[in-house]
PDB file of C-alpha atoms in Angstrom:
ATOM      1  CA  MET A   1      -0.288   0.355   0.220  1.00 62.00           C
ATOM      2  CA  ARG A   2       2.697   2.220   0.384  1.00 70.00           C
ATOM      3  CA  ARG A   3       4.111   1.640  -3.022  1.00 73.00           C
ATOM      4  CA  LEU A   4       0.611   2.607  -4.299  1.00 67.00           C
ATOM      5  CA  ILE A   5       0.641   5.523  -2.283  1.00 70.00           C
ATOM      6  CA  VAL A   6       4.319   6.933  -3.282  1.00 75.00           C
ATOM      7  CA  ARG A   7       3.964   6.365  -6.951  1.00 77.00           C
ATOM      8  CA  ARG A   8       0.626   7.922  -7.201  1.00 73.00           C
ATOM      9  CA  LEU A   9       1.931  11.126  -5.637  1.00 75.00           C
ATOM     10  CA  LEU A  10       4.117  11.173  -8.269  1.00 80.00           C
ATOM     11  CA  GLN A  11       1.795  10.226 -10.422  1.00 78.00           C
ATOM     12  CA  THR A  12       0.092  13.852  -9.618  1.00 77.00           C
ATOM     13  CA  ILE A  13       3.179  16.199 -10.561  1.00 80.00           C
ATOM     14  CA  PRO A  14       2.908  16.172 -14.290  1.00 84.00           C
ATOM     15  CA  MET A  15      -0.712  15.752 -13.761  1.00 82.00           C
ATOM     16  CA  LEU A  16      -1.105  19.136 -12.138  1.00 81.00           C
ATOM     17  CA  PHE A  17       1.406  20.512 -14.255  1.00 84.00           C
ATOM     18  CA  PHE A  18      -0.863  19.574 -16.986  1.00 86.00           C
ATOM     19  CA  VAL A  19      -4.137  20.997 -15.531  1.00 82.00           C
ATOM     20  CA  SER A  20      -2.234  24.123 -14.615  1.00 83.00           C
ATOM     21  CA  LEU A  21      -1.695  24.509 -17.906  1.00 87.00           C
ATOM     22  CA  VAL A  22      -4.505  24.059 -19.957  1.00 86.00           C
ATOM     23  CA  CYS A  23      -6.680  26.332 -16.790  1.00 81.00           C
ATOM     24  CA  PHE A  24      -3.650  28.829 -17.621  1.00 84.00           C
ATOM     25  CA  ALA A  25      -4.595  28.550 -21.384  1.00 85.00           C
ATOM     26  CA  LEU A  26      -8.124  29.339 -21.007  1.00 81.00           C
ATOM     27  CA  VAL A  27      -8.339  32.284 -18.931  1.00 79.00           C
ATOM     28  CA  LYS A  28      -5.841  33.848 -21.377  1.00 79.00           C
ATOM     29  CA  ALA A  29      -7.756  32.844 -24.780  1.00 79.00           C
ATOM     30  CA  ALA A  30     -11.258  34.216 -22.617  1.00 74.00           C
ATOM     31  CA  PRO A  31     -12.667  37.304 -23.860  1.00 74.00           C
ATOM     32  CA  GLY A  32     -11.968  40.559 -22.064  1.00 71.00           C
ATOM     33  CA  ASP A  33      -9.312  42.235 -20.134  1.00 73.00           C
ATOM     34  CA  PRO A  34      -9.063  41.954 -16.558  1.00 74.00           C
ATOM     35  CA  VAL A  35      -7.491  45.729 -16.891  1.00 77.00           C
ATOM     36  CA  LEU A  36     -10.420  47.172 -17.156  1.00 74.00           C
ATOM     37  CA  SER A  37     -11.191  46.328 -13.852  1.00 71.00           C
ATOM     38  CA  PHE A  38      -8.841  49.585 -12.648  1.00 74.00           C
ATOM     39  CA  VAL A  39      -9.653  51.554 -16.004  1.00 76.00           C
ATOM     40  CA  THR A  40     -11.978  54.941 -15.023  1.00 76.00           C
ATOM     41  CA  PRO A  41     -13.196  56.868 -18.095  1.00 77.00           C
ATOM     42  CA  ASN A  42     -10.559  59.978 -17.334  1.00 79.00           C
ATOM     43  CA  MET A  43      -7.907  57.672 -16.908  1.00 79.00           C
ATOM     44  CA  HIS A  44      -5.037  58.591 -19.969  1.00 81.00           C
ATOM     45  CA  GLN A  45      -3.625  55.395 -22.250  1.00 81.00           C
ATOM     46  CA  ALA A  46      -0.024  56.173 -19.719  1.00 84.00           C
ATOM     47  CA  ASP A  47      -1.446  55.337 -16.342  1.00 82.00           C
ATOM     48  CA  ILE A  48      -3.677  52.110 -18.028  1.00 80.00           C
ATOM     49  CA  GLU A  49       0.374  50.540 -19.765  1.00 83.00           C
ATOM     50  CA  ARG A  50       0.828  51.211 -16.318  1.00 85.00           C
ATOM     51  CA  ILE A  51      -1.222  49.667 -14.726  1.00 80.00           C
ATOM     52  CA  ARG A  52      -1.036  46.555 -17.130  1.00 80.00           C
ATOM     53  CA  HIS A  53       3.080  46.478 -15.947  1.00 82.00           C
ATOM     54  CA  ASN A  54       2.135  46.240 -12.467  1.00 78.00           C
ATOM     55  CA  LEU A  55       0.337  43.273 -12.991  1.00 75.00           C
ATOM     56  CA  GLY A  56       2.386  41.528 -15.048  1.00 76.00           C
ATOM     57  CA  LEU A  57       0.130  41.488 -18.027  1.00 77.00           C
ATOM     58  CA  ASP A  58       2.666  43.736 -20.731  1.00 78.00           C
ATOM     59  CA  LYS A  59       4.528  39.594 -20.756  1.00 82.00           C
ATOM     60  CA  PRO A  60       4.949  36.898 -22.542  1.00 83.00           C
ATOM     61  CA  ALA A  61       2.414  34.329 -22.061  1.00 82.00           C
ATOM     62  CA  TYR A  62       4.396  31.898 -20.572  1.00 84.00           C
ATOM     63  CA  VAL A  63       6.519  34.480 -18.722  1.00 85.00           C
ATOM     64  CA  GLN A  64       3.684  34.794 -17.052  1.00 84.00           C
ATOM     65  CA  TYR A  65       2.339  31.411 -16.358  1.00 86.00           C
ATOM     66  CA  GLY A  66       5.738  30.989 -15.471  1.00 86.00           C
ATOM     67  CA  ILE A  67       5.548  33.531 -12.729  1.00 83.00           C
ATOM     68  CA  TRP A  68       1.693  32.243 -11.245  1.00 82.00           C
ATOM     69  CA  LEU A  69       3.508  28.889 -11.497  1.00 83.00           C
ATOM     70  CA  LYS A  70       5.880  29.519  -8.503  1.00 83.00           C
ATOM     71  CA  GLU A  71       3.906  31.425  -6.604  1.00 80.00           C
ATOM     72  CA  SER A  72       1.519  28.683  -6.855  1.00 81.00           C
ATOM     73  CA  LEU A  73       3.273  26.265  -4.920  1.00 80.00           C
ATOM     74  CA  THR A  74       4.727  28.468  -2.224  1.00 81.00           C
ATOM     75  CA  GLY A  75       0.713  28.801  -1.391  1.00 77.00           C
ATOM     76  CA  ASN A  76       0.712  32.371  -2.888  1.00 80.00           C
ATOM     77  CA  MET A  77      -2.306  32.152  -5.803  1.00 79.00           C
ATOM     78  CA  GLY A  78      -2.132  36.287  -6.571  1.00 79.00           C
ATOM     79  CA  TYR A  79      -4.829  38.706  -5.629  1.00 82.00           C
ATOM     80  CA  SER A  80      -8.488  39.220  -6.630  1.00 82.00           C
ATOM     81  CA  LEU A  81      -8.574  41.814  -9.252  1.00 76.00           C
ATOM     82  CA  VAL A  82     -12.310  42.651  -7.794  1.00 77.00           C
ATOM     83  CA  ASN A  83     -11.821  43.134  -4.237  1.00 78.00           C
ATOM     84  CA  HIS A  84      -7.811  43.002  -3.566  1.00 79.00           C
ATOM     85  CA  ALA A  85      -7.933  40.344  -1.065  1.00 84.00           C
ATOM     86  CA  PRO A  86      -5.575  37.553  -1.393  1.00 85.00           C
ATOM     87  CA  VAL A  87      -6.860  34.743  -3.076  1.00 85.00           C
ATOM     88  CA  LEU A  88      -6.029  31.715  -1.428  1.00 85.00           C
ATOM     89  CA  ASN A  89      -7.269  33.181   1.737  1.00 87.00           C
ATOM     90  CA  GLN A  90     -11.020  34.039   0.347  1.00 87.00           C
ATOM     91  CA  ILE A  91     -10.940  29.560  -1.082  1.00 85.00           C
ATOM     92  CA  LEU A  92     -10.499  28.991   2.809  1.00 86.00           C
ATOM     93  CA  ASP A  93     -12.828  31.466   3.900  1.00 87.00           C
ATOM     94  CA  ARG A  94     -15.480  29.995   1.896  1.00 85.00           C
ATOM     95  CA  LEU A  95     -13.848  26.118   2.325  1.00 83.00           C
ATOM     96  CA  PRO A  96     -15.886  25.033   5.555  1.00 85.00           C
ATOM     97  CA  ALA A  97     -19.255  26.379   3.625  1.00 85.00           C
ATOM     98  CA  THR A  98     -19.202  24.451   0.724  1.00 84.00           C
ATOM     99  CA  ALA A  99     -17.392  21.012   2.568  1.00 81.00           C
ATOM    100  CA  GLY A 100     -20.504  20.891   5.118  1.00 84.00           C
ATOM    101  CA  LEU A 101     -22.768  21.290   2.375  1.00 85.00           C
ATOM    102  CA  MET A 102     -21.567  19.079   0.250  1.00 83.00           C
ATOM    103  CA  GLY A 103     -20.194  16.047   2.390  1.00 83.00           C
ATOM    104  CA  SER A 104     -23.851  16.533   4.529  1.00 87.00           C
ATOM    105  CA  ALA A 105     -25.224  16.529   0.739  1.00 86.00           C
ATOM    106  CA  LEU A 106     -22.761  13.167   0.375  1.00 85.00           C
ATOM    107  CA  ILE A 107     -23.393  10.734   3.373  1.00 87.00           C
ATOM    108  CA  LEU A 108     -27.216  11.652   3.527  1.00 89.00           C
ATOM    109  CA  ALA A 109     -26.442  10.286  -0.204  1.00 87.00           C
ATOM    110  CA  VAL A 110     -24.135   7.056   0.476  1.00 86.00           C
ATOM    111  CA  LEU A 111     -26.634   5.930   3.541  1.00 88.00           C
ATOM    112  CA  LEU A 112     -30.271   5.864   1.450  1.00 89.00           C
ATOM    113  CA  ALA A 113     -28.747   5.033  -1.611  1.00 87.00           C
ATOM    114  CA  ILE A 114     -26.860   1.497   0.237  1.00 86.00           C
ATOM    115  CA  PRO A 115     -30.488   0.151   1.381  1.00 87.00           C
ATOM    116  CA  LEU A 116     -32.612   1.520  -1.561  1.00 88.00           C
ATOM    117  CA  GLY A 117     -30.111   0.215  -4.035  1.00 85.00           C
ATOM    118  CA  LEU A 118     -29.691  -3.332  -2.575  1.00 85.00           C
ATOM    119  CA  LEU A 119     -34.016  -3.604  -2.420  1.00 85.00           C
ATOM    120  CA  ALA A 120     -34.296  -2.499  -6.081  1.00 84.00           C
ATOM    121  CA  GLY A 121     -31.532  -5.310  -6.911  1.00 82.00           C
ATOM    122  CA  SER A 122     -32.796  -7.954  -4.801  1.00 82.00           C
ATOM    123  CA  ASN A 123     -36.264  -6.850  -6.016  1.00 83.00           C
ATOM    124  CA  ARG A 124     -35.541  -6.961  -9.697  1.00 82.00           C
ATOM    125  CA  ARG A 125     -38.338  -6.391 -11.902  1.00 81.00           C
ATOM    126  CA  LYS A 126     -41.175  -6.423  -8.816  1.00 85.00           C
ATOM    127  CA  TRP A 127     -43.162  -3.188  -7.809  1.00 87.00           C
ATOM    128  CA  ILE A 128     -40.794  -2.482  -4.730  1.00 85.00           C
ATOM    129  CA  ASP A 129     -37.992  -2.264  -7.931  1.00 82.00           C
ATOM    130  CA  LYS A 130     -39.805  -0.087 -10.282  1.00 86.00           C
ATOM    131  CA  LEU A 131     -40.240   2.647  -8.156  1.00 89.00           C
ATOM    132  CA  VAL A 132     -36.948   2.835  -6.862  1.00 87.00           C
ATOM    133  CA  ASN A 133     -36.056   3.044 -10.482  1.00 85.00           C
ATOM    134  CA  MET A 134     -38.246   5.664 -11.237  1.00 87.00           C
ATOM    135  CA  LEU A 135     -37.426   7.984  -8.405  1.00 86.00           C
ATOM    136  CA  ALA A 136     -33.305   7.162  -9.358  1.00 85.00           C
ATOM    137  CA  TYR A 137     -34.461   8.897 -12.994  1.00 85.00           C
ATOM    138  CA  PHE A 138     -36.219  11.362 -11.774  1.00 84.00           C
ATOM    139  CA  GLY A 139     -33.582  12.144  -9.895  1.00 82.00           C
ATOM    140  CA  ILE A 140     -31.129  12.246 -12.580  1.00 82.00           C
ATOM    141  CA  SER A 141     -33.177  13.764 -15.337  1.00 83.00           C
ATOM    142  CA  ILE A 142     -34.476  17.063 -13.115  1.00 83.00           C
ATOM    143  CA  PRO A 143     -32.610  19.805 -13.717  1.00 82.00           C
ATOM    144  CA  LEU A 144     -31.101  21.408 -10.330  1.00 80.00           C
ATOM    145  CA  PHE A 145     -31.711  24.951 -10.493  1.00 82.00           C
ATOM    146  CA  TRP A 146     -35.472  24.163 -11.264  1.00 85.00           C
ATOM    147  CA  LEU A 147     -35.525  21.617  -8.633  1.00 85.00           C
ATOM    148  CA  GLY A 148     -33.908  24.346  -5.766  1.00 85.00           C
ATOM    149  CA  MET A 149     -36.840  26.872  -7.065  1.00 87.00           C
ATOM    150  CA  LEU A 150     -39.474  24.189  -6.068  1.00 88.00           C
ATOM    151  CA  PHE A 151     -38.074  23.679  -2.825  1.00 87.00           C
ATOM    152  CA  ILE A 152     -38.159  27.365  -2.343  1.00 88.00           C
ATOM    153  CA  TYR A 153     -41.456  27.945  -3.597  1.00 87.00           C
ATOM    154  CA  PHE A 154     -42.841  24.634  -0.812  1.00 88.00           C
ATOM    155  CA  PHE A 155     -41.353  25.229   1.635  1.00 87.00           C
ATOM    156  CA  SER A 156     -40.102  28.641   1.696  1.00 86.00           C
ATOM    157  CA  ILE A 157     -43.035  30.932   0.157  1.00 86.00           C
ATOM    158  CA  LYS A 158     -46.125  28.621   0.453  1.00 85.00           C
ATOM    159  CA  MET A 159     -45.298  26.430   3.985  1.00 84.00           C
ATOM    160  CA  HIS A 160     -42.925  29.116   5.593  1.00 81.00           C
ATOM    161  CA  TRP A 161     -40.625  25.887   6.902  1.00 85.00           C
ATOM    162  CA  LEU A 162     -37.418  26.500   6.307  1.00 84.00           C
ATOM    163  CA  PRO A 163     -35.600  30.155   5.166  1.00 83.00           C
ATOM    164  CA  SER A 164     -34.877  30.508   1.381  1.00 80.00           C
ATOM    165  CA  MET A 165     -31.505  32.018   1.186  1.00 80.00           C
ATOM    166  CA  GLY A 166     -27.858  32.022   2.947  1.00 77.00           C
ATOM    167  CA  MET A 167     -26.421  30.221   5.274  1.00 77.00           C
ATOM    168  CA  HIS A 168     -27.610  32.623   8.278  1.00 75.00           C
ATOM    169  CA  THR A 169     -30.583  34.555   9.789  1.00 76.00           C
ATOM    170  CA  ILE A 170     -29.231  38.592  10.688  1.00 73.00           C
ATOM    171  CA  GLY A 171     -28.941  38.434  13.781  1.00 68.00           C
ATOM    172  CA  LYS A 172     -29.032  34.467  14.666  1.00 73.00           C
ATOM    173  CA  GLU A 173     -25.327  32.924  14.470  1.00 72.00           C
ATOM    174  CA  GLY A 174     -26.227  29.762  16.373  1.00 73.00           C
ATOM    175  CA  ALA A 175     -25.995  26.361  14.480  1.00 77.00           C
ATOM    176  CA  LEU A 176     -29.170  25.461  14.744  1.00 83.00           C
ATOM    177  CA  ASP A 177     -29.802  28.214  11.981  1.00 79.00           C
ATOM    178  CA  VAL A 178     -27.141  26.972   9.891  1.00 82.00           C
ATOM    179  CA  ILE A 179     -29.066  23.751  10.226  1.00 85.00           C
ATOM    180  CA  LYS A 180     -32.235  25.214   8.985  1.00 85.00           C
ATOM    181  CA  HIS A 181     -30.733  26.923   6.060  1.00 84.00           C
ATOM    182  CA  GLY A 182     -28.574  24.125   4.862  1.00 84.00           C
ATOM    183  CA  ILE A 183     -31.861  21.700   4.837  1.00 87.00           C
ATOM    184  CA  MET A 184     -32.914  22.781   1.531  1.00 88.00           C
ATOM    185  CA  PRO A 185     -29.557  22.868  -0.283  1.00 88.00           C
ATOM    186  CA  CYS A 186     -28.205  20.208   1.070  1.00 87.00           C
ATOM    187  CA  SER A 187     -31.342  18.270  -0.148  1.00 88.00           C
ATOM    188  CA  VAL A 188     -30.980  19.257  -3.541  1.00 86.00           C
ATOM    189  CA  LEU A 189     -27.572  18.229  -4.020  1.00 85.00           C
ATOM    190  CA  ALA A 190     -28.441  14.285  -1.704  1.00 86.00           C
ATOM    191  CA  ILE A 191     -30.965  13.750  -4.154  1.00 86.00           C
ATOM    192  CA  SER A 192     -28.939  14.520  -7.111  1.00 80.00           C
ATOM    193  CA  PHE A 193     -26.302  11.901  -6.010  1.00 82.00           C
ATOM    194  CA  LEU A 194     -28.544   9.472  -4.493  1.00 85.00           C
ATOM    195  CA  SER A 195     -30.039   8.960  -8.005  1.00 82.00           C
ATOM    196  CA  ALA A 196     -26.806   7.845  -9.065  1.00 81.00           C
ATOM    197  CA  TYR A 197     -25.248   5.954  -6.307  1.00 85.00           C
ATOM    198  CA  VAL A 198     -28.624   3.602  -6.412  1.00 87.00           C
ATOM    199  CA  ARG A 199     -28.074   2.464  -9.970  1.00 84.00           C
ATOM    200  CA  TYR A 200     -24.681   2.442  -9.352  1.00 83.00           C
ATOM    201  CA  ILE A 201     -25.416  -0.313  -5.947  1.00 85.00           C
ATOM    202  CA  ARG A 202     -28.408  -2.079  -7.868  1.00 85.00           C
ATOM    203  CA  SER A 203     -26.623  -3.115 -10.867  1.00 83.00           C
ATOM    204  CA  GLY A 204     -23.629  -4.754  -8.665  1.00 82.00           C
ATOM    205  CA  THR A 205     -26.409  -6.290  -6.690  1.00 82.00           C
ATOM    206  CA  ILE A 206     -27.587  -7.715  -9.712  1.00 83.00           C
ATOM    207  CA  SER A 207     -24.678  -8.939 -11.210  1.00 82.00           C
ATOM    208  CA  GLN A 208     -23.523  -9.945  -7.119  1.00 79.00           C
ATOM    209  CA  LEU A 209     -26.657 -12.367  -6.366  1.00 78.00           C
ATOM    210  CA  LYS A 210     -25.857 -14.526  -9.109  1.00 78.00           C
ATOM    211  CA  GLU A 211     -22.156 -15.346  -8.171  1.00 75.00           C
ATOM    212  CA  ASP A 212     -21.016 -18.973  -7.232  1.00 76.00           C
ATOM    213  CA  TYR A 213     -20.385 -17.269  -3.117  1.00 77.00           C
ATOM    214  CA  VAL A 214     -24.726 -16.530  -2.622  1.00 76.00           C
ATOM    215  CA  GLN A 215     -25.819 -19.868  -3.771  1.00 75.00           C
ATOM    216  CA  ILE A 216     -23.459 -21.337  -0.925  1.00 80.00           C
ATOM    217  CA  GLN A 217     -24.591 -19.158   1.884  1.00 75.00           C
ATOM    218  CA  TYR A 218     -28.073 -19.796   1.064  1.00 77.00           C
ATOM    219  CA  ALA A 219     -26.882 -23.985   1.297  1.00 79.00           C
ATOM    220  CA  PHE A 220     -25.422 -22.885   4.662  1.00 75.00           C
ATOM    221  CA  GLY A 221     -28.737 -21.188   5.726  1.00 74.00           C
ATOM    222  CA  SER A 222     -27.898 -17.788   5.938  1.00 75.00           C
ATOM    223  CA  ASN A 223     -31.179 -16.166   5.143  1.00 75.00           C
ATOM    224  CA  LYS A 224     -31.359 -13.236   2.665  1.00 74.00           C
ATOM    225  CA  ARG A 225     -31.002 -10.337   4.746  1.00 77.00           C
ATOM    226  CA  THR A 226     -28.293 -11.684   6.037  1.00 77.00           C
ATOM    227  CA  ILE A 227     -26.419 -13.026   2.862  1.00 77.00           C
ATOM    228  CA  LEU A 228     -26.911  -8.895   1.093  1.00 78.00           C
ATOM    229  CA  PHE A 229     -25.791  -6.825   4.601  1.00 76.00           C
ATOM    230  CA  ARG A 230     -22.661  -8.532   5.014  1.00 76.00           C
ATOM    231  CA  HIS A 231     -21.591 -10.096   1.782  1.00 74.00           C
ATOM    232  CA  VAL A 232     -23.456  -9.130  -1.094  1.00 78.00           C
ATOM    233  CA  THR A 233     -22.801  -5.278   0.212  1.00 77.00           C
ATOM    234  CA  LYS A 234     -18.968  -5.080   0.496  1.00 75.00           C
ATOM    235  CA  HIS A 235     -18.707  -6.153  -3.203  1.00 76.00           C
ATOM    236  CA  VAL A 236     -21.622  -3.129  -4.384  1.00 79.00           C
ATOM    237  CA  LEU A 237     -19.100  -0.721  -3.244  1.00 77.00           C
ATOM    238  CA  LEU A 238     -16.412  -0.418  -5.087  1.00 76.00           C
ATOM    239  CA  PRO A 239     -18.508   1.747  -7.514  1.00 74.00           C
ATOM    240  CA  VAL A 240     -19.670   3.646  -4.648  1.00 77.00           C
ATOM    241  CA  ILE A 241     -16.213   4.682  -3.609  1.00 76.00           C
ATOM    242  CA  THR A 242     -15.099   5.635  -6.645  1.00 74.00           C
ATOM    243  CA  LEU A 243     -17.633   8.342  -7.080  1.00 75.00           C
ATOM    244  CA  LEU A 244     -17.090   9.315  -3.851  1.00 75.00           C
ATOM    245  CA  GLY A 245     -13.423   9.522  -5.018  1.00 70.00           C
ATOM    246  CA  MET A 246     -14.345  11.839  -7.675  1.00 69.00           C
ATOM    247  CA  SER A 247     -16.458  13.923  -5.702  1.00 69.00           C
ATOM    248  CA  MET A 248     -13.652  15.362  -3.739  1.00 66.00           C
ATOM    249  CA  GLY A 249     -13.545  17.972  -6.754  1.00 59.00           C
ATOM    250  CA  GLU A 250     -17.055  19.322  -5.905  1.00 63.00           C
ATOM    251  CA  LEU A 251     -16.546  19.419  -2.285  1.00 61.00           C
ATOM    252  CA  VAL A 252     -14.335  22.710  -2.869  1.00 61.00           C
ATOM    253  CA  THR A 253     -16.442  23.889  -5.641  1.00 58.00           C
ATOM    254  CA  GLY A 254     -19.376  22.728  -4.254  1.00 58.00           C
ATOM    255  CA  ALA A 255     -22.807  22.865  -6.538  1.00 69.00           C
ATOM    256  CA  ILE A 256     -22.514  26.385  -8.496  1.00 78.00           C
ATOM    257  CA  VAL A 257     -25.905  25.892  -9.255  1.00 80.00           C
ATOM    258  CA  THR A 258     -27.447  25.054  -6.173  1.00 83.00           C
ATOM    259  CA  GLU A 259     -25.048  28.156  -4.804  1.00 83.00           C
ATOM    260  CA  THR A 260     -25.963  30.472  -6.661  1.00 83.00           C
ATOM    261  CA  VAL A 261     -30.080  29.238  -6.342  1.00 85.00           C
ATOM    262  CA  PHE A 262     -29.745  29.370  -2.780  1.00 86.00           C
ATOM    263  CA  SER A 263     -27.325  31.827  -2.148  1.00 83.00           C
ATOM    264  CA  TRP A 264     -24.919  29.997  -0.473  1.00 83.00           C
ATOM    265  CA  PRO A 265     -21.689  31.266   0.211  1.00 84.00           C
ATOM    266  CA  GLY A 266     -19.465  28.738  -0.706  1.00 83.00           C
ATOM    267  CA  ILE A 267     -16.766  28.615  -3.175  1.00 83.00           C
ATOM    268  CA  GLY A 268     -19.195  27.564  -5.779  1.00 81.00           C
ATOM    269  CA  THR A 269     -20.581  31.554  -5.222  1.00 83.00           C
ATOM    270  CA  LEU A 270     -17.121  32.573  -5.318  1.00 84.00           C
ATOM    271  CA  GLY A 271     -16.357  31.103  -9.119  1.00 82.00           C
ATOM    272  CA  MET A 272     -19.314  32.807 -10.029  1.00 83.00           C
ATOM    273  CA  THR A 273     -18.320  35.954  -8.965  1.00 83.00           C
ATOM    274  CA  ALA A 274     -14.973  35.525 -10.375  1.00 83.00           C
ATOM    275  CA  VAL A 275     -16.984  34.702 -13.598  1.00 81.00           C
ATOM    276  CA  LYS A 276     -18.781  37.369 -13.621  1.00 79.00           C
ATOM    277  CA  GLY A 277     -16.011  40.442 -13.015  1.00 77.00           C
ATOM    278  CA  MET A 278     -13.746  38.445 -15.523  1.00 77.00           C
ATOM    279  CA  ASP A 279     -11.602  38.376 -12.014  1.00 80.00           C
ATOM    280  CA  TYR A 280      -9.174  35.474 -13.769  1.00 81.00           C
ATOM    281  CA  PRO A 281      -6.317  34.739 -10.550  1.00 83.00           C
ATOM    282  CA  VAL A 282      -9.621  33.596  -8.267  1.00 86.00           C
ATOM    283  CA  ILE A 283     -10.772  31.570 -11.103  1.00 84.00           C
ATOM    284  CA  LEU A 284      -7.253  30.026 -11.368  1.00 84.00           C
ATOM    285  CA  GLY A 285      -7.142  29.049  -7.801  1.00 84.00           C
ATOM    286  CA  ILE A 286     -10.507  27.630  -7.561  1.00 84.00           C
ATOM    287  CA  THR A 287      -9.728  25.546 -10.590  1.00 82.00           C
ATOM    288  CA  LEU A 288      -6.362  24.468  -9.250  1.00 81.00           C
ATOM    289  CA  PHE A 289      -6.749  23.690  -5.904  1.00 80.00           C
ATOM    290  CA  SER A 290     -10.262  21.553  -7.121  1.00 79.00           C
ATOM    291  CA  SER A 291      -7.703  19.767  -9.348  1.00 79.00           C
ATOM    292  CA  VAL A 292      -6.200  18.704  -6.071  1.00 78.00           C
ATOM    293  CA  MET A 293      -9.194  17.912  -4.145  1.00 77.00           C
ATOM    294  CA  LEU A 294     -10.206  15.811  -6.737  1.00 77.00           C
ATOM    295  CA  ILE A 295      -6.710  14.087  -7.019  1.00 77.00           C
ATOM    296  CA  LEU A 296      -6.415  13.104  -3.612  1.00 76.00           C
ATOM    297  CA  GLY A 297      -9.761  11.773  -3.430  1.00 74.00           C
ATOM    298  CA  ASN A 298      -8.604   9.481  -6.065  1.00 74.00           C
ATOM    299  CA  LEU A 299      -5.945   8.380  -4.345  1.00 74.00           C
ATOM    300  CA  LEU A 300      -8.104   7.996  -1.083  1.00 75.00           C
ATOM    301  CA  ALA A 301     -10.294   5.806  -3.270  1.00 72.00           C
ATOM    302  CA  ASP A 302      -7.580   3.217  -3.877  1.00 72.00           C
ATOM    303  CA  ILE A 303      -6.871   2.960  -0.834  1.00 71.00           C
ATOM    304  CA  LEU A 304     -10.800   2.353  -0.100  1.00 71.00           C
ATOM    305  CA  TYR A 305     -10.454  -0.168  -2.755  1.00 69.00           C
ATOM    306  CA  GLY A 306      -7.471  -2.646  -0.482  1.00 63.00           C
ATOM    307  CA  PHE A 307     -10.304  -1.783   3.022  1.00 63.00           C
ATOM    308  CA  ALA A 308     -14.048  -2.592   1.067  1.00 60.00           C
ATOM    309  CA  ASP A 309     -12.687  -5.508  -1.133  1.00 60.00           C
ATOM    310  CA  PRO A 310      -9.725  -7.935   0.731  1.00 58.00           C
ATOM    311  CA  ARG A 311      -8.848  -9.333  -2.714  1.00 59.00           C
ATOM    312  CA  ILE A 312      -7.354  -6.449  -3.915  1.00 57.00           C
ATOM    313  CA  LYS A 313      -3.513  -6.582  -3.526  1.00 53.00           C
ATOM    314  CA  THR A 314      -0.836  -3.769  -5.052  1.00 48.00           C
ATOM    315  CA  THR A 315       2.464  -6.122  -6.493  1.00 47.00           C
ATOM    316  CA  ARG A 316       5.360  -4.913  -7.110  1.00 42.00           C
TER     317      ARG A 316
END
């Protein structure tokens, strides 16, 4: 396992370099000029060129990339062109809100997907399987922004049960208030994750129930419930571990659409604001930070494979 971790960590170096190069090239190719954020109507051309020089934008693109990459490796991702604050500090300030929301949604989705997927797969083509499939297809197909607006309409406007936006009520800073604000966005995200996880677990359950070890367990007198939750579950969790590893990037970037709909002050909202304001350092910082988390998530998934299925061994 130690060899696997070291090898995967070494593989992340060229991967991160490629990701940073592509992101920087895309930002440079985007329309607009970041210098315009500092230009006033009465400003002379000489002053504009001085601003461009101070920002380092008068240098060739490859020189700008080298400077940005070197500073990023030391933790300095630059300063926002909009609010003139360090990019890394902004990301770290928004990270708890996004990680809490996305982490809660993922945990809720997994806890519901495992029994629902096992139940549907073990009752293939019966009414319970058809019902779970219908709900899963509904969750996959429905747009998140529309589902979020439905939640706001029914639970905030009509029922007056939950707050519709933000993370805190003005004048209240307690944990219960945060939980009330997070119920709707967390539920919307959990529905989207749950729908995909249920389909994977159902498919894995159907294939595992055809294996010989299941028939052997029946021959030894084990009941269906024991076989499902003690033996089949360990095998159907492998694709879920993969999905969880790929979701690590989303723990940073968050669901941009969902955070925008509910005005949740996370990294996704920060990214949308940066895109609208052509705040290129923030866009690059968020992209690079999320890429690192995604790679670490895949590494974590590989490690969890060994615990979920002891047959998976690391060879030389």
